[in-house]
């Protein structure tokens, strides 16, 4: 290994051994083979292999200004929804010779701005992000250069950037209506802070648009096992003798609440029903009778990657383009 | 925004406005301020801010050869263990002005090799990886340049690379012994393919080292909800009238099996006990009486990042260094 390192070949070595100009090797490396003969191209390729030549990326980027790397920012890498979305992005980009890399903004505005600044400085060809910042101008200020950006899962408040989202409002409305038709009287919504996160706002508004008897229980920071949240929920379930739908805006909360709700017997005779947004099959494993809203994070990511490729290939104008991926209730 | 783009400042503009040489601006950008006066440094900084100057990264890298980006490769980004590890890595690197970026090898050797090749070509300063390849030589062949590499979670079969792992063998041995002492007769091990993944091999060997009555049920690809696996497990539990420990080498399998085991009444009178490696609190939410092995992926990642920083700062020789993070049983 050390020997190989010591005798590392450079572009000059390749050119001289292949008996072509440096410019020809450079064109070959950048995929511009249309102006050279097949023989030349294959000769250069063989020498590159033989000398085990690795192009200096920084140098190559100076010429092509293309890195074929796409940055993805998600708000929390620990969230299965986010990583499945990333798998969808990768599946499309891989096939086109791009590599997707993942950054975590940790649900933190300052960190998101820092990551954007770094992505702007480095030679990424494009960016797909699940934003915390709400305004396009704030994103642009942080990234500080012109690059294709696709917004996924969430929406900016004022933006012409291409956007891929779930039909959060409509599906929340439909599902609430379904339970009201089954004779449920009130809806208790389990959520984190609603204001500032477009997905939660949409879901909350969807529920409120059809039910006049809703109340909100906010999961507070630090209540990781939802003991406090459940104590509050339990009080309300005991106090109000109504048929109640517990609607969680995120799967993780359901995971902790559902076993407690079952254990306390609230689901007997359908006094209480539980639903919510779900990304995995775990809730069904706990209680197979629960109906849930399944988004399609893989398809959200894949669609965002396709939009980005369109933009990179100059095929279509993606400004103001919006793709809505419907969720399923089952 | 467009106006700002059109009048983008370059390093010459900064130098001329600050009335210093381009070399001085370059030194400033690369943090080499020890040879300039405070006045000069602050003048350059103010001009950079005023002109909203963004250093051309590729150009800067040509000079410094440092990108301050660290690549992380995990075998499956959908795995909570992997992303928590990444959060640990980021927590240490962020504080030192490095940015961690995440790549997914998708548990696929060819993809891992492709990602390694790209990381080798790009200007990452270091690499932390949870490998699928088993030999250092294979990693080196793919990455094709000398760079600091830390191996985390898994072990290579023949390598002097620094390594951070859980005490997989010992904790599996301890936990099995604990259940044998409680009067359990046999151990059924739930796992994916064991051969080739060092963590699984270690766990499997740890269990076998104290129990002579073990059997293995391998979760086959495509049995995502573990219906087939459970059918096989159920047959064995019915056939053998023994007190049985079901030991899952990975949390996800436990999630699907535990509710079925409970529903079929196998846990009554402690006929069957269930344990396994667990990363989240979800199993406890399903059954609070279950004792589990908790690794510390955050600390695994943070320790790997610290080793890498040591290497990058030239502080210590990390060759052959091995850090073992003990898991907890609770």
XYZ file of C-alpha atoms in Angstrom:
660
model
C 0.000 0.000 0.000
C 2.679 2.471 1.017
C 4.598 1.849 -2.153
C 1.513 2.553 -4.230
C 1.082 5.843 -2.360
C 4.688 6.845 -2.867
C 4.519 6.377 -6.615
C 1.109 7.959 -7.132
C 0.615 8.788 -10.797
C -0.500 12.229 -11.935
C -2.266 13.421 -15.073
C 1.072 14.082 -16.799
C 2.161 10.468 -16.300
C -1.090 9.280 -17.849
C -0.750 11.610 -20.835
C 2.876 10.708 -21.507
C 2.323 6.971 -21.149
C -0.769 7.085 -23.403
C 1.077 9.359 -25.797
C -1.694 11.983 -25.817
C -1.940 15.556 -24.547
C -2.936 16.448 -20.979
C -5.999 18.159 -22.446
C -7.077 14.850 -23.959
C -6.785 13.053 -20.627
C -8.724 15.881 -18.995
C -11.481 15.626 -21.618
C -11.615 11.883 -21.066
C -11.910 12.324 -17.293
C -14.771 14.719 -17.758
C -16.657 12.371 -20.014
C -16.123 14.506 -23.122
C -15.170 11.617 -25.353
C -17.218 12.659 -28.366
C -14.263 14.493 -29.914
C -11.752 11.659 -29.595
C -11.436 8.334 -31.380
C -12.503 5.139 -29.667
C -8.893 3.986 -29.797
C -7.673 7.087 -27.941
C -10.384 6.779 -25.313
C -9.643 3.130 -24.680
C -5.885 3.785 -24.610
C -6.331 6.509 -21.984
C -8.643 4.284 -19.985
C -6.147 1.414 -19.985
C -3.297 3.640 -18.843
C -5.437 5.109 -16.050
C -6.140 1.583 -14.884
C -2.579 0.435 -15.261
C -1.121 3.380 -13.309
C -3.988 3.231 -10.815
C -4.431 6.953 -11.449
C -6.899 8.808 -9.211
C -7.861 12.206 -10.598
C -7.300 15.003 -8.113
C -10.835 15.981 -7.401
C -10.211 19.572 -6.411
C -8.269 20.081 -9.645
C -10.970 18.428 -11.696
C -13.641 20.517 -10.047
C -11.733 23.645 -11.026
C -12.293 22.583 -14.623
C -15.761 21.024 -14.617
C -17.323 22.747 -11.619
C -19.314 19.564 -11.192
C -18.888 17.226 -8.258
C -21.786 14.877 -8.962
C -22.567 14.993 -5.267
C -26.003 16.043 -4.089
C -26.520 17.319 -0.551
C -29.590 16.309 1.435
C -30.520 18.007 4.709
C -33.078 16.452 7.046
C -34.252 17.873 10.339
C -33.528 14.701 12.331
C -31.569 11.718 11.009
C -32.942 9.590 13.855
C -36.365 9.837 12.231
C -37.172 6.779 10.097
C -39.289 8.999 7.830
C -36.212 11.111 7.024
C -33.876 8.208 6.278
C -36.460 6.441 4.108
C -36.794 9.701 2.185
C -33.014 9.692 1.784
C -33.159 6.102 0.486
C -35.670 7.285 -2.127
C -33.387 10.153 -3.119
C -30.370 7.829 -3.381
C -32.236 5.267 -5.456
C -32.820 7.802 -8.226
C -29.502 9.628 -8.016
C -27.363 6.459 -7.865
C -28.812 5.301 -11.168
C -27.704 8.571 -12.778
C -24.163 8.508 -11.426
C -24.776 11.039 -8.673
C -24.075 10.372 -5.014
C -26.422 11.610 -2.317
C -24.924 12.613 1.019
C -26.904 13.305 4.147
C -26.602 16.217 6.571
C -28.504 16.530 9.852
C -29.798 19.930 10.954
C -30.829 18.484 14.316
C -34.091 20.502 14.246
C -31.918 23.517 14.997
C -32.072 26.710 12.918
C -28.511 27.794 13.632
C -27.199 24.352 12.723
C -29.256 24.363 9.525
C -27.754 27.716 8.589
C -24.263 26.392 9.276
C -24.861 23.299 7.154
C -26.266 25.437 4.326
C -23.230 27.680 4.450
C -20.917 24.663 4.163
C -22.934 23.170 1.304
C -22.737 26.551 -0.442
C -18.962 26.641 -0.039
C -18.409 23.062 -1.188
C -18.979 21.932 -4.719
C -22.309 20.152 -4.376
C -24.327 20.218 -7.588
C -27.701 20.468 -5.888
C -29.598 20.333 -2.635
C -32.724 18.562 -1.427
C -33.907 19.663 1.984
C -36.543 19.269 4.667
C -36.284 22.810 5.968
C -36.591 24.364 9.395
C -36.173 27.895 8.085
C -39.450 29.099 6.575
C -38.368 31.656 3.962
C -36.520 31.128 0.704
C -34.580 34.342 1.290
C -33.193 32.928 4.552
C -32.037 29.765 2.774
C -30.418 31.808 0.000
C -28.676 34.048 2.521
C -27.120 31.007 4.157
C -26.163 29.082 1.008
C -24.794 32.226 -0.683
C -24.614 30.918 -4.212
C -26.990 29.928 -6.956
C -27.749 26.211 -6.858
C -30.772 24.028 -7.598
C -32.753 23.454 -4.403
C -35.762 21.181 -3.911
C -37.889 21.456 -0.771
C -39.306 18.175 0.477
C -41.886 17.172 3.116
C -42.360 20.723 4.416
C -43.312 23.956 2.676
C -41.704 27.370 2.749
C -44.017 30.272 3.445
C -42.995 32.320 0.415
C -41.006 30.546 -2.254
C -40.832 29.581 -5.902
C -38.648 26.552 -5.145
C -39.862 23.186 -6.362
C -41.632 21.305 -3.596
C -42.670 17.711 -2.895
C -45.130 17.137 -0.044
C -47.723 14.771 1.377
C -51.409 15.833 1.206
C -51.315 16.564 4.932
C -54.432 18.726 5.128
C -56.679 16.504 2.988
C -55.720 13.187 4.545
C -56.152 14.567 8.078
C -59.560 15.902 7.097
C -60.629 12.602 5.475
C -59.530 10.484 8.405
C -61.200 12.729 10.970
C -64.411 12.656 8.949
C -64.224 8.846 8.837
C -64.136 8.647 12.653
C -66.854 11.297 13.121
C -69.064 9.173 10.831
C -68.342 6.200 13.121
C -69.837 8.161 16.004
C -66.764 9.592 17.703
C -67.546 12.893 19.415
C -64.246 14.556 20.126
C -60.682 14.549 18.834
C -57.652 14.871 21.081
C -54.618 15.822 19.014
C -51.195 14.749 20.241
C -48.447 16.892 18.779
C -45.232 18.765 19.397
C -45.231 22.533 18.968
C -47.474 23.202 15.970
C -46.451 26.718 15.013
C -43.612 26.969 12.525
C -43.711 23.438 11.099
C -45.845 23.369 7.977
C -46.682 19.654 8.112
C -48.106 19.920 11.623
C -50.007 23.101 10.807
C -51.600 21.423 7.781
C -52.563 18.333 9.751
C -53.965 20.340 12.630
C -55.991 22.529 10.279
C -57.262 19.478 8.408
C -58.632 17.964 11.610
C -60.160 21.257 12.798
C -61.817 21.808 9.429
C -64.300 18.980 10.108
C -64.421 18.616 13.897
C -65.647 21.371 16.187
C -64.732 19.426 19.312
C -60.953 19.177 19.253
C -58.341 19.695 21.897
C -54.603 19.750 21.747
C -52.083 18.049 24.002
C -48.557 19.218 23.297
C -45.739 16.806 24.046
C -43.210 18.890 25.933
C -39.452 18.582 25.465
C -37.918 16.050 27.781
C -41.059 13.937 28.152
C -39.365 11.289 26.028
C -41.424 8.363 27.267
C -44.612 10.446 27.224
C -45.452 9.762 30.851
C -46.546 13.361 31.453
C -48.432 13.508 28.178
C -50.233 10.289 29.022
C -51.160 11.539 32.506
C -52.840 14.558 30.890
C -54.523 12.418 28.222
C -55.786 9.953 30.814
C -57.318 12.746 32.932
C -59.224 14.040 29.960
C -60.384 10.583 28.883
C -61.722 9.937 32.393
C -63.276 13.392 32.838
C -65.116 13.598 29.511
C -67.407 10.645 29.032
C -67.288 10.945 25.244
C -66.242 8.625 22.470
C -62.802 10.035 21.719
C -60.384 9.809 18.825
C -56.748 10.195 19.843
C -54.944 11.536 16.770
C -51.141 11.632 16.934
C -49.387 13.831 14.391
C -46.239 11.681 14.592
C -45.663 7.957 15.000
C -43.171 8.092 17.836
C -45.763 9.505 20.221
C -48.238 6.785 19.319
C -45.650 4.119 20.160
C -45.560 5.221 23.764
C -49.226 6.111 24.206
C -50.940 3.139 22.563
C -49.724 0.433 24.974
C -50.799 2.586 27.952
C -54.219 3.310 26.433
C -54.765 -0.401 25.819
C -53.516 -1.393 29.281
C -55.928 1.036 30.944
C -58.838 -0.494 29.043
C -59.874 2.669 27.203
C -60.255 0.867 23.902
C -62.863 -1.572 25.182
C -66.147 -1.151 23.267
C -64.490 1.450 21.064
C -64.808 4.130 23.728
C -61.463 5.411 22.449
C -59.919 4.962 19.013
C -56.337 5.775 18.145
C -54.908 6.895 14.833
C -52.126 9.017 13.474
C -49.295 9.422 11.030
C -47.177 6.313 10.902
C -44.029 5.345 9.033
C -43.352 1.789 10.194
C -45.341 -1.369 10.908
C -44.641 -1.255 14.630
C -47.991 0.167 15.715
C -49.779 -2.612 13.822
C -47.517 -5.093 15.627
C -48.726 -3.678 18.956
C -52.384 -3.569 17.907
C -53.327 -4.992 14.536
C -56.772 -3.337 14.643
C -55.403 0.213 14.533
C -55.895 2.107 11.255
C -53.138 4.546 10.412
C -52.036 7.173 7.928
C -49.051 5.966 5.929
C -47.022 8.501 4.054
C -44.626 7.400 1.372
C -41.261 8.923 2.341
C -39.374 6.815 -0.214
C -41.527 8.189 -3.030
C -41.325 11.730 -1.626
C -37.526 11.481 -1.812
C -37.471 9.802 -5.226
C -39.789 12.482 -6.664
C -37.620 15.256 -5.245
C -34.533 13.638 -6.790
C -36.275 13.406 -10.172
C -37.148 17.096 -10.051
C -33.564 17.918 -9.202
C -32.259 15.816 -12.100
C -34.648 17.601 -14.446
C -33.189 20.879 -13.314
C -29.579 19.653 -13.539
C -30.166 18.331 -17.051
C -31.856 21.560 -18.074
C -34.855 19.567 -19.279
C -37.689 21.480 -17.715
C -38.269 24.599 -15.722
C -39.085 23.394 -12.231
C -39.823 26.791 -10.713
C -43.037 26.776 -8.688
C -43.461 23.083 -9.437
C -45.301 21.232 -6.687
C -45.760 17.476 -6.420
C -48.223 16.070 -3.915
C -47.790 12.460 -2.846
C -51.051 11.178 -1.345
C -50.901 9.326 1.958
C -52.864 6.130 2.503
C -55.226 5.333 5.364
C -55.367 1.662 6.201
C -30.574 37.926 -4.701
C -29.794 37.980 -8.419
C -27.972 41.248 -8.080
C -25.831 39.820 -5.312
C -25.007 36.858 -7.556
C -24.099 39.064 -10.500
C -21.616 41.111 -8.481
C -20.014 38.225 -6.627
C -16.714 39.323 -5.111
C -13.504 37.379 -5.612
C -10.308 37.161 -3.576
C -8.727 40.003 -5.588
C -11.597 42.336 -4.701
C -11.100 41.528 -1.045
C -7.336 42.077 -1.203
C -7.597 45.367 -3.065
C -10.357 46.766 -0.851
C -8.484 45.718 2.322
C -5.252 47.043 0.836
C -3.363 43.799 1.477
C -1.883 41.122 -0.776
C -3.869 38.158 -2.093
C -1.511 35.911 -0.111
C -2.573 37.667 3.083
C -6.256 37.098 2.341
C -5.473 33.466 1.552
C -3.610 33.054 4.838
C -6.529 34.623 6.670
C -9.007 32.273 4.982
C -6.935 29.298 6.004
C -6.777 30.386 9.609
C -3.064 31.230 9.475
C -3.409 34.527 11.273
C -0.399 34.099 13.549
C 1.858 35.969 11.133
C -0.383 39.007 10.633
C -1.311 41.850 12.945
C -4.690 41.884 14.639
C -5.503 45.041 12.683
C -4.839 43.311 9.357
C -6.884 40.264 10.314
C -9.829 42.357 11.427
C -9.602 44.561 8.311
C -9.696 41.487 6.057
C -12.567 40.023 8.029
C -14.594 43.227 7.717
C -14.063 43.447 3.971
C -15.059 39.784 3.526
C -18.256 40.534 5.405
C -18.899 43.777 3.566
C -18.418 42.234 0.105
C -20.232 39.069 1.160
C -17.255 37.170 -0.193
C -17.545 33.372 -0.382
C -14.193 31.653 -0.878
C -14.179 29.326 -3.855
C -13.905 26.045 -2.101
C -12.249 24.085 -4.861
C -9.595 26.806 -5.138
C -9.088 26.895 -1.406
C -8.772 23.142 -1.260
C -6.021 23.315 -3.885
C -4.071 25.347 -1.344
C -4.955 23.807 1.999
C -5.910 20.305 0.925
C -8.290 20.407 3.863
C -12.042 20.413 3.481
C -12.974 20.059 7.166
C -15.591 17.533 6.061
C -15.586 14.056 7.543
C -17.312 11.198 5.749
C -19.305 8.612 7.675
C -20.534 5.402 6.066
C -23.183 3.278 7.756
C -24.607 0.031 6.455
C -28.249 1.131 6.727
C -29.373 4.699 7.408
C -32.842 3.400 8.300
C -31.324 1.819 11.384
C -31.766 3.981 14.499
C -28.506 2.570 15.871
C -26.636 3.961 12.857
C -28.140 7.434 12.978
C -27.618 7.753 16.740
C -23.993 6.820 16.105
C -23.879 9.585 13.502
C -25.341 12.037 16.042
C -22.486 11.086 18.393
C -19.940 11.643 15.645
C -21.445 15.033 14.747
C -21.556 16.189 18.352
C -17.769 15.907 18.657
C -16.853 17.093 15.169
C -19.201 20.113 15.177
C -17.480 21.460 18.257
C -14.127 21.335 16.438
C -15.332 23.048 13.281
C -15.640 19.884 11.221
C -18.816 18.803 9.481
C -19.871 15.165 9.408
C -21.717 13.919 6.348
C -23.458 10.594 6.105
C -23.294 8.002 3.321
C -25.424 4.853 3.142
C -23.880 1.631 1.840
C -27.278 -0.051 1.909
C -25.719 -3.286 3.272
C -24.346 -3.766 -0.220
C -20.657 -4.469 -0.870
C -20.616 -2.998 -4.365
C -22.324 0.152 -3.140
C -19.871 0.428 -0.259
C -16.979 0.174 -2.711
C -18.558 2.865 -4.883
C -19.030 5.189 -1.919
C -15.444 4.580 -0.777
C -14.180 5.413 -4.245
C -16.092 8.693 -4.243
C -14.898 9.594 -0.748
C -11.349 8.875 -1.903
C -11.751 11.161 -4.906
C -13.352 14.008 -2.966
C -11.474 16.045 -0.432
C -12.772 14.546 2.804
C -10.270 14.826 5.646
C -11.195 11.534 7.267
C -13.601 8.632 7.332
C -15.536 6.814 10.036
C -17.256 3.668 8.853
C -19.375 0.704 9.871
C -17.960 -1.655 7.261
C -19.430 -4.451 5.196
C -16.094 -5.337 3.606
C -14.024 -7.385 6.040
C -10.423 -6.637 5.043
C -8.463 -3.421 5.361
C -6.809 -4.118 1.987
C -10.240 -4.120 0.309
C -11.110 -0.759 1.883
C -7.767 0.696 0.824
C -8.201 -0.603 -2.714
C -11.527 1.196 -2.988
C -10.560 4.490 -1.330
C -7.240 4.644 -3.236
C -5.524 7.282 -1.159
C -4.055 7.625 2.281
C -6.597 9.010 4.716
C -7.392 8.493 8.410
C -10.043 5.795 8.790
C -11.793 4.691 11.979
C -13.835 1.471 12.049
C -16.887 1.580 14.269
C -19.400 -1.004 15.548
C -17.944 -3.860 13.494
C -14.437 -5.287 13.245
C -12.266 -6.019 10.254
C -10.706 -9.453 10.137
C -7.151 -8.270 9.626
C -6.467 -4.615 10.219
C -4.440 -2.100 12.168
C -7.135 0.569 11.823
C -8.445 2.145 15.010
C -11.678 0.496 16.098
C -14.581 1.301 18.438
C -16.950 -1.538 19.315
C -19.472 -2.795 21.849
C -18.469 -5.752 24.071
C -20.728 -8.005 22.009
C -19.290 -11.351 23.083
C -19.110 -10.617 26.820
C -22.534 -9.032 27.178
C -24.192 -11.873 25.243
C -22.434 -14.373 27.477
C -23.417 -12.539 30.685
C -27.048 -12.204 29.702
C -27.357 -15.843 28.636
C -25.784 -16.955 31.918
C -28.279 -14.771 33.805
C -31.239 -16.570 32.185
C -29.674 -20.039 32.597
C -29.337 -19.251 36.310
C -33.054 -18.390 36.331
C -33.786 -21.944 35.165
C -34.215 -21.473 31.426
C -33.203 -24.618 29.529
C -32.741 -23.612 25.928
C -31.948 -20.504 23.882
C -33.507 -19.784 20.516
C -31.469 -17.149 18.703
C -33.230 -14.905 16.214
C -30.834 -13.396 13.720
C -30.159 -12.545 10.108
C -27.308 -14.293 8.344
C -24.560 -14.604 10.942
C -21.519 -15.261 8.783
C -19.663 -12.173 7.633
C -20.979 -9.665 10.166
C -18.618 -9.451 13.121
C -21.196 -8.133 15.621
C -23.542 -11.052 14.994
C -20.710 -13.580 15.098
C -19.548 -12.223 18.454
C -23.045 -12.284 19.916
C -23.752 -15.765 18.631
C -20.454 -17.075 20.022
C -21.085 -15.365 23.361
C -24.409 -17.175 23.752
C -23.000 -20.523 22.633
C -20.070 -20.202 25.041
C -22.383 -20.765 28.039
C -25.409 -22.619 26.658
C -25.189 -26.084 25.130
C -28.842 -26.060 24.103
C -29.114 -23.327 21.481
C -30.819 -23.195 18.141
C -30.827 -20.603 15.452
C -33.742 -19.180 13.511
C -32.591 -17.037 10.618
C -34.885 -14.257 9.480
C -34.973 -14.600 5.714
C -34.987 -11.651 3.318
C -38.469 -10.484 2.500
C -40.045 -11.707 5.741
C -40.347 -8.075 6.806
C -43.144 -8.592 9.316
C -41.569 -11.813 10.566
C -44.683 -13.897 9.968
C -42.647 -16.828 8.634
C -40.050 -16.486 11.363
C -42.773 -16.470 13.991
C -44.450 -19.544 12.501
C -41.164 -21.413 12.864
C -40.561 -20.083 16.369
C -44.096 -20.982 17.459
C -43.704 -24.567 16.196
C -40.562 -25.006 18.231
C -42.048 -23.430 21.342
C -45.019 -25.804 21.133
C -42.971 -28.881 20.271
C -40.294 -28.538 22.969
C -41.821 -28.283 26.398
C -38.837 -26.417 27.805
C -38.390 -23.063 29.460
C -37.028 -21.095 26.528
C -35.145 -17.829 26.139
C -35.788 -16.094 22.830
C -32.688 -13.971 22.158
C -32.921 -11.527 19.225
C -29.631 -10.174 17.914
C -31.364 -7.029 16.642
C -34.202 -4.892 17.998
C -36.304 -4.741 14.855
C -37.007 -8.473 14.968
C -38.071 -8.265 18.605
C -40.596 -5.571 17.723
C -42.520 -7.946 15.514
C -42.074 -11.125 17.541
C -42.792 -9.884 21.063
C -46.458 -8.891 20.530
C -47.146 -12.280 18.898
C -45.401 -14.199 21.699
C -47.435 -12.301 24.290
C -50.707 -12.730 22.372
C -50.190 -16.495 22.154
C -49.698 -16.692 25.911
C -46.175 -18.098 25.830
C -44.936 -15.690 28.487
C -47.417 -16.858 31.109
C -45.587 -18.323 34.140
C -42.272 -17.414 32.528
C -42.389 -20.407 30.187
C -40.740 -18.134 27.638
C -38.579 -15.081 28.238
C -37.542 -12.635 25.557
C -34.412 -10.523 25.384
C -32.080 -9.040 22.821
C -30.127 -6.061 21.610
C -32.238 -2.940 21.732
C -31.655 0.674 20.740
C -34.936 2.385 21.600
C -37.525 2.313 24.386
C -40.204 0.802 22.182
C -39.893 -2.788 23.436
C -40.316 -1.553 27.006
C -43.420 0.316 25.874
C -44.847 -2.966 24.563
C -43.843 -4.952 27.644
C -42.274 -3.110 30.556
C -41.090 -6.358 32.160
C -38.672 -7.226 29.358
C -34.958 -6.833 30.155
C -32.795 -5.806 27.235
C -29.245 -5.128 26.148
C -28.712 -1.457 25.451
C -25.697 -0.440 23.453
C -24.583 3.160 23.421
C -24.423 4.123 19.734
C -24.051 7.833 20.540
C -20.940 7.123 22.625
C -19.596 4.689 20.023
C -19.816 7.481 17.444
C -18.422 10.158 19.743
C -15.459 7.952 20.668
C -14.730 7.220 17.024
C -14.824 10.953 16.261
C -12.400 11.654 19.102
C -9.965 9.073 17.778
C -10.200 10.632 14.335
C -9.541 14.120 15.728
C -6.492 12.789 17.565
C -5.192 11.466 14.280
C -6.016 14.671 12.367
C -4.295 16.786 14.996
C -1.284 14.489 14.989
C -1.596 14.132 18.766
C -1.317 10.397 19.157
C -0.666 7.334 17.094
C -4.014 5.613 16.834
C -2.830 2.527 14.958
C -4.159 -0.679 16.473
C -6.096 1.361 19.031
C -9.290 -0.348 20.180
C -11.984 1.174 22.359
C -14.673 -1.062 23.820
C -17.908 0.555 24.935
C -19.745 -1.770 27.341
C -23.427 -2.399 26.769
C -25.912 -2.351 29.641
C -28.456 -5.019 30.555
C -31.551 -3.621 32.217
